[in-house]
Every structure is written in structure tokens, then in C-alpha cells.
Short mmCIF file of C-alpha atoms in Angstrom, two decimals:
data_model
loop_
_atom_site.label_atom_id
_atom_site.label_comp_id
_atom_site.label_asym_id
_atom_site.label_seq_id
_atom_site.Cartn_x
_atom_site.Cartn_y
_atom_site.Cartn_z
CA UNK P 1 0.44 -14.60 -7.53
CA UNK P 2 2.26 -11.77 -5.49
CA UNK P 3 5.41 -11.23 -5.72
CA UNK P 4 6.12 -11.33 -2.47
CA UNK P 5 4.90 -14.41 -0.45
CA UNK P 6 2.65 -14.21 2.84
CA UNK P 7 1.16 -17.30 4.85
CA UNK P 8 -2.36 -17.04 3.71
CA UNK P 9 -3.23 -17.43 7.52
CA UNK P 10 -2.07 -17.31 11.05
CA UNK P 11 -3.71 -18.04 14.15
CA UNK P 12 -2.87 -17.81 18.00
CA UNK P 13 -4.80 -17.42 21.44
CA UNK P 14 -4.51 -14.29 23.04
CA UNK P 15 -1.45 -13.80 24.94
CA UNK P 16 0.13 -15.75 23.08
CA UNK P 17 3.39 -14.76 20.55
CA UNK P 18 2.82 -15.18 16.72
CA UNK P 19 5.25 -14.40 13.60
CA UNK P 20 4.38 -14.13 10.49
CA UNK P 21 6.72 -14.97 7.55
CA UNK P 22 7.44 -13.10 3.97
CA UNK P 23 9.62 -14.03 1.78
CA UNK P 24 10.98 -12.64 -1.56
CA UNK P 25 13.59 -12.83 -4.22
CA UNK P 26 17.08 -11.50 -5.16
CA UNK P 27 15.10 -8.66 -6.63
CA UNK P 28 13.65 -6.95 -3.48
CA UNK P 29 14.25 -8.34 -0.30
CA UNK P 30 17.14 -10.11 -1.07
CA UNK P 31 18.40 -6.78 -3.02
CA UNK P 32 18.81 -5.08 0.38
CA UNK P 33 14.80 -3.16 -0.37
CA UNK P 34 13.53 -2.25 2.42
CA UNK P 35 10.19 -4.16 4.25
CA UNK P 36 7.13 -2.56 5.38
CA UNK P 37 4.35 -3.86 7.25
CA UNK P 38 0.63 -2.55 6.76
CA UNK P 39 -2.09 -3.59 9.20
CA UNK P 40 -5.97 -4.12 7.85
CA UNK P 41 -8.45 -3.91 10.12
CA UNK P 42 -11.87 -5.34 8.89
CA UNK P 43 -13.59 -2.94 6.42
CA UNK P 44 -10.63 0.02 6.95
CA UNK P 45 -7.93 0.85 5.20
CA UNK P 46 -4.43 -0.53 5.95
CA UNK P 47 -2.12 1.42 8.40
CA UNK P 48 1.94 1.56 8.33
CA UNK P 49 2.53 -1.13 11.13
CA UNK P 50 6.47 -1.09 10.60
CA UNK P 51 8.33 1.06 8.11
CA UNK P 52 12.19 0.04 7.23
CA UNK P 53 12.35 -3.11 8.23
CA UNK P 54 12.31 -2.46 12.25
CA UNK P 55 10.84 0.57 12.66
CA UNK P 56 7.40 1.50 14.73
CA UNK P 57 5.54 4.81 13.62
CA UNK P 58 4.76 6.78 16.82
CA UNK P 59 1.51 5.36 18.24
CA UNK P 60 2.12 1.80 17.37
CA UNK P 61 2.70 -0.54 21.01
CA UNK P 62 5.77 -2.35 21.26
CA UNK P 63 4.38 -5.45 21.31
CA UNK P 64 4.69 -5.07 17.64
CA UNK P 65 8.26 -5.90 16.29
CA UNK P 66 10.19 -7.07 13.06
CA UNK P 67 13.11 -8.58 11.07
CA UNK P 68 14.58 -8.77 8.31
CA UNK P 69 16.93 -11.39 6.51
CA UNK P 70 18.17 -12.59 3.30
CA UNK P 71 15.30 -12.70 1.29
CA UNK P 72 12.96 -13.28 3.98
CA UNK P 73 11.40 -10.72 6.60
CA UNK P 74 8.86 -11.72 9.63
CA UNK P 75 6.54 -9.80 11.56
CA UNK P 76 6.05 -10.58 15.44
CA UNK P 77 3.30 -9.82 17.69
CA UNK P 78 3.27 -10.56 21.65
CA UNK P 79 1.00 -10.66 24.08
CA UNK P 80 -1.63 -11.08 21.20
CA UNK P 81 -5.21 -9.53 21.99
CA UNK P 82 -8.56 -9.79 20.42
CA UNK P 83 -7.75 -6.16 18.63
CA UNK P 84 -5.18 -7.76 16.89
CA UNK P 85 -7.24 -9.82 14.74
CA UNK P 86 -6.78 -8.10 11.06
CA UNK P 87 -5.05 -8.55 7.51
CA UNK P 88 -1.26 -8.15 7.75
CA UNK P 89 0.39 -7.39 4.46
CA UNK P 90 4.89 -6.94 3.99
CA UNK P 91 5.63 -4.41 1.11
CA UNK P 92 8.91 -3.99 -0.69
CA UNK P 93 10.56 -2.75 -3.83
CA UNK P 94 11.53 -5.00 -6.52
CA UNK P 95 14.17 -3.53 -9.29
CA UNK P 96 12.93 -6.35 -11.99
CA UNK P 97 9.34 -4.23 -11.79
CA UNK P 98 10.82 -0.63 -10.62
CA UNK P 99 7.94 -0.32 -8.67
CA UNK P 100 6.41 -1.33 -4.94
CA UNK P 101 5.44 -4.48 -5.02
CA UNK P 102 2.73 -6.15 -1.80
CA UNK P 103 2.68 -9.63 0.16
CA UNK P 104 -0.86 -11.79 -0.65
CA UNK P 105 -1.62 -11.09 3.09
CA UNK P 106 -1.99 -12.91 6.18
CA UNK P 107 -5.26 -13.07 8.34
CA UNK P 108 -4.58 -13.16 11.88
CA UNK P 109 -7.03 -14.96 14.23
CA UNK P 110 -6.81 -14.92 17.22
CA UNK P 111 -8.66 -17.61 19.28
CA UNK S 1 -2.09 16.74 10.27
CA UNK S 2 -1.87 14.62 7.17
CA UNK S 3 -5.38 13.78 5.26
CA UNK S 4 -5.95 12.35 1.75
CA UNK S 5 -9.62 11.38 0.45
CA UNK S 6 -10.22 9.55 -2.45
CA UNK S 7 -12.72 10.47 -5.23
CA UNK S 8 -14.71 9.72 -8.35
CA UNK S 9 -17.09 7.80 -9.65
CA UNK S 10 -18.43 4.47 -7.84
CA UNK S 11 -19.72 2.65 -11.21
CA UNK S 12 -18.48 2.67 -14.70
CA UNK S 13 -18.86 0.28 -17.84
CA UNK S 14 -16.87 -1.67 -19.34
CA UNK S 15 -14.23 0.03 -21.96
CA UNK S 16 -15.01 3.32 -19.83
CA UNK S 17 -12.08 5.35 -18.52
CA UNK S 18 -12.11 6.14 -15.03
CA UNK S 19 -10.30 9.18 -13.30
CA UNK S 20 -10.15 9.10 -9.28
CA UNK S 21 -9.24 12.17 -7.55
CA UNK S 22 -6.63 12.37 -4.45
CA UNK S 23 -6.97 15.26 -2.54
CA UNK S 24 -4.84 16.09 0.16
CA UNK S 25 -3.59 18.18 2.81
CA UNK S 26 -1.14 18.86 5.61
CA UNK S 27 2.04 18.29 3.19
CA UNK S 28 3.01 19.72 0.00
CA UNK S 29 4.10 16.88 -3.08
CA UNK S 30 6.50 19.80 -3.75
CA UNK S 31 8.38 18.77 -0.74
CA UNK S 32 11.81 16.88 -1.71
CA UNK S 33 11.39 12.87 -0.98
CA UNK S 34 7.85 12.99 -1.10
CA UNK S 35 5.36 11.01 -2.96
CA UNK S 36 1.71 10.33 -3.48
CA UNK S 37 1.47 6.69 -4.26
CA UNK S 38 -2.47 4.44 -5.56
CA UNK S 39 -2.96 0.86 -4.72
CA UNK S 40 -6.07 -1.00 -4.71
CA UNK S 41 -7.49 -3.95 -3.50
CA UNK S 42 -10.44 -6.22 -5.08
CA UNK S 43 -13.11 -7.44 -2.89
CA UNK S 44 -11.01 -9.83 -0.70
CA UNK S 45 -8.31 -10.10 -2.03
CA UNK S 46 -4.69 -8.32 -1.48
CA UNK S 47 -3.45 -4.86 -2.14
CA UNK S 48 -2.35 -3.68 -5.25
CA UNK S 49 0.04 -1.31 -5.97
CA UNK S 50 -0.61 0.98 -9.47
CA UNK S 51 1.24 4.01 -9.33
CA UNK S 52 3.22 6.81 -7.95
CA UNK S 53 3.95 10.59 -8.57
CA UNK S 54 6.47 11.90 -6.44
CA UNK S 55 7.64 15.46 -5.85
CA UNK S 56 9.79 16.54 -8.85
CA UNK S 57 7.00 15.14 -11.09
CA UNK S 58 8.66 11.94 -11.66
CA UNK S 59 5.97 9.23 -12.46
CA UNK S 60 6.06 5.32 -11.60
CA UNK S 61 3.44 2.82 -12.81
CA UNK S 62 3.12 -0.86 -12.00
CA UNK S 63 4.30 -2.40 -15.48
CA UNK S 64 1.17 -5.05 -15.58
CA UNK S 65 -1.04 -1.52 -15.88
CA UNK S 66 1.21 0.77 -17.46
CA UNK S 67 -0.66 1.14 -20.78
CA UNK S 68 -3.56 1.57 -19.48
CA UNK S 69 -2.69 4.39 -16.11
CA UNK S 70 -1.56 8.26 -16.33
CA UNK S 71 -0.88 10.63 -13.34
CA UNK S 72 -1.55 14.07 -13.24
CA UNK S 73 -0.54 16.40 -10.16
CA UNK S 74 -2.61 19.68 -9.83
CA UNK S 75 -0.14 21.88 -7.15
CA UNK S 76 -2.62 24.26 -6.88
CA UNK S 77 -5.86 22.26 -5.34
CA UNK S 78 -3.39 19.27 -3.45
CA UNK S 79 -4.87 16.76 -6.01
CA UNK S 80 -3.11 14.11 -8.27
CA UNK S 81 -5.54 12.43 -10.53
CA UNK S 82 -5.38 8.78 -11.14
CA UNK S 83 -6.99 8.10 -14.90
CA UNK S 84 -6.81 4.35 -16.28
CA UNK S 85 -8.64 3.97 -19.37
CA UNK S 86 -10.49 0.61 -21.23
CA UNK S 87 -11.83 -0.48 -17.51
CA UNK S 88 -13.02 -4.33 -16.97
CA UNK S 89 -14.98 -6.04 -14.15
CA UNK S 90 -11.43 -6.99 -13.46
CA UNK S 91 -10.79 -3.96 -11.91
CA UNK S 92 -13.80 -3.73 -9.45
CA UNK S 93 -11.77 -2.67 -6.78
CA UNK S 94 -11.53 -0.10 -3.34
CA UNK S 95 -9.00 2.41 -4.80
CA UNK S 96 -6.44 3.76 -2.08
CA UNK S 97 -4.36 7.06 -2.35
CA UNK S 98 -1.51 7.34 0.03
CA UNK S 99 1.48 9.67 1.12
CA UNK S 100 4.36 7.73 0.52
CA UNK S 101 7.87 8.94 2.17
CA UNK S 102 11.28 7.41 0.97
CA UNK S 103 12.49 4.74 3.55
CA UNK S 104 15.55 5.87 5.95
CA UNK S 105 17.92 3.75 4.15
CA UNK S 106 16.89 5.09 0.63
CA UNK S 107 16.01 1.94 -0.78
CA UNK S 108 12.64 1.84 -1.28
CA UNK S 109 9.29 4.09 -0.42
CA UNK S 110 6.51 3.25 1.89
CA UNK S 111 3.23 4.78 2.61
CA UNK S 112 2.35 5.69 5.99
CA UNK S 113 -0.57 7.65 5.63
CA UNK S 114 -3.90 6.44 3.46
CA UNK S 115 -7.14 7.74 2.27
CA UNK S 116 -10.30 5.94 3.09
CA UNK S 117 -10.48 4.53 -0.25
CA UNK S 118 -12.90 4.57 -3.06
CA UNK S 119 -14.83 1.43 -4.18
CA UNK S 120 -15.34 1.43 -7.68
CA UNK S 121 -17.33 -1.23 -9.22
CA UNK S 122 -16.94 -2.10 -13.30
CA UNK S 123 -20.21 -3.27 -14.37
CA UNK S 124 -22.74 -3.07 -17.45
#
């Protein structure tokens, strides 16, 4: 059970917009940590997708955006295209554990 | 350019210890704000994270494996060593090292650069 929650899948045709959801607790999210969001393509390892809650590292297309509220964070992708389909996974801090703490993931298909 | 490469063994036994290099290069964990961070992930299933050395030598390790993990840093070769003793087919996992920076609003680290990872199998 991770501590932070994650739709265990998403799906959407391409073109299309999808969000995915994760949600936390007063200890991290809700604490004011901030979320990160990791992209896993199939049989690689994850990449920084979004780093402090809105933020794109150079290189990553704009279709590509995120929130943050509460307890809750989502990740949004537009214009969704068959290179999109991978593992998606929000990371936080929690101050209960003093330590990182990852989303169970979300596997995007796209149709 | 930022690299880090995992390495180690790929099969140990049960009750074995198991050290996993990180070597890296292109920044120096000496650097204020920096961090070197390990997270794995079992065969499909979600990522993990286990520990974290950060620049001034500071150590963090995910409470569930606390007794069981130890960080070294070695300045001189760019390596921290990742060493978690009494291993279980539990733990048949890819092992991940990553740079980790602090995030802009200080609350909280992520890791924006990883290692291929390491898959490390626990069998007899």
C-alpha cells in the first residue's frame, strides 16, 4: 500500500486530454511537500516528468502540465500520442516517515 | 553532463548482504543541496524509495528498511555504496541510483537524473 495513492490505470485515444489523480495526506501533500512526476517507459528507467509541483525540466513538451491542491495533485497530458503510453508515478515527502515517499503508479494506454 | 550507473552483484542468497555501487559523474555530492538518493522497484510493481546521502554526509533511510540499509560515500571515485544486509526473495528488485536536487521551494527533494538500474535477483 503506497503512501501516496495513484489510479492503477488510465486510458485515452490519441489526441485526446487525460489527467491523472494522486492524492495524499496531511503529512506530505497536504503539508505543503512538494509533487514530482516520474515517467516509465517500458523496460527504462523513470525520468523527472515535472519537478515542484508545475515545473517542466528542459526537454520535456508542453503538452505535459500539472497541479497541485490540498492533499491532492494531478498530472495532465494533451494531445496524447502513442509515445505517451508508459508508467506515471507522483513522488512527495512525508514528515511522519522523514523520507520520499512514491505513488503505486498509473499505466497510461493510449488507444 | 550528468551520468550515474549502478553496480554489483545480479544474484545473491538468502541471509546474504548485498552492496550496490553508484558511480557517478558530471556533479560533485560535495556540492551544497545535493544528494544521491536509491529506490527500487520489484518486477512490476512500483518504485521504492530506500535511501539518501546528501552532500554534508547527512544520511536518510526509508524507516520500513532502516535496520537492515547503510550508506557509504567514497569522494574520491564519485561512488556511494548502497549495503543492506539479511537479503530475502522479497527484495528481488531493479535497484535505481539517482541525483536528487532539493525542490525550489525547499520542501522536499526530487531526483531528476537516474542510473539504468541494477536487477538483482534473491534466490537459493
Amino acid at each position: 500500500q503506497s503512501v501516496l495513492t495513484q489510479p492503477p490505470s488510465v486510458s485515452g485515444a490519441p489526441g485526446q486530454r487525460v489527467t491523472l489523480s494522486c492524492t495524499g495526506s496531511s503529512s506530505n501533500i497536504g503539508a505543503g511537500y512538494d509533487v514530482h512526476w516520474y515517467q516509465q517507459l517500458p523496460g527504462t528507467a523513470p525520468r523527472l516528468l515535472i519537478y515542484a509541483n508545475i515545473n517542466r525540466p528542459s526537454g520535456v513538451p508542453d503538452r505535459f502540465s500539472a497541479s497541485k491542491s490540498g492533499t491532492s495533485a494531478s498530472l495532465a497530458i494533451t494531445g496524447l500520442q502513442a509515445e505517451d503510453e508508459a508508467d506515471y508515478y507522483c513522488q512527495s515527502y512525508d514528515s511522519s516517515l522523514s523520507g520520499s515517499v512514491f505513488g503505486g503508479g498509473t499505466t497510461l494506454t493510449v488507444l | 553532463q550528468i551520468t550515474l550507473k549502478e553496480s554489483g552483484p545480479t544474484l545473491v542468497k538468502p541471509t546474504q548482504t548485498l552492496t550496490l555501487t553508484c558511480t557517478f559523474s558530471g556533479f560533485s555530492l560535495s556540492t551544497s543541496g545535493v544528494g544521491v538518493g536509491w529506490i527500487r522497484q520489484p518486477p512490476g510493481k512500483a518504485l521504492e524509495w530506500l535511501a539518501l546521502m546528501y552532500w554534508d554526509d547527512d544520511k536518510r533511510y526509508s524507516p520500513s528498511l532502516k535496520s537492515r540499509l547503510s550508506l557509504t560515500k567514497v569522494t574520491s571515485k564519485n561512488q556511494v555504496v548502497l549495503t543492506m544486509t539479511n537479503m530475502d526473495p522479497v527484495d528481488t528488485a531493479t535497484y535505481y541510483c539517482a541525483h536528487s536536487s532539493r525542490s525550489l521551494t525547499g520542501k522536499g527533494r526530487y531526483f531528476d537524473l537516474w542510473g539504468r538500474g541494477t536487477l538483482v535477483t534473491v534466490s537459493s
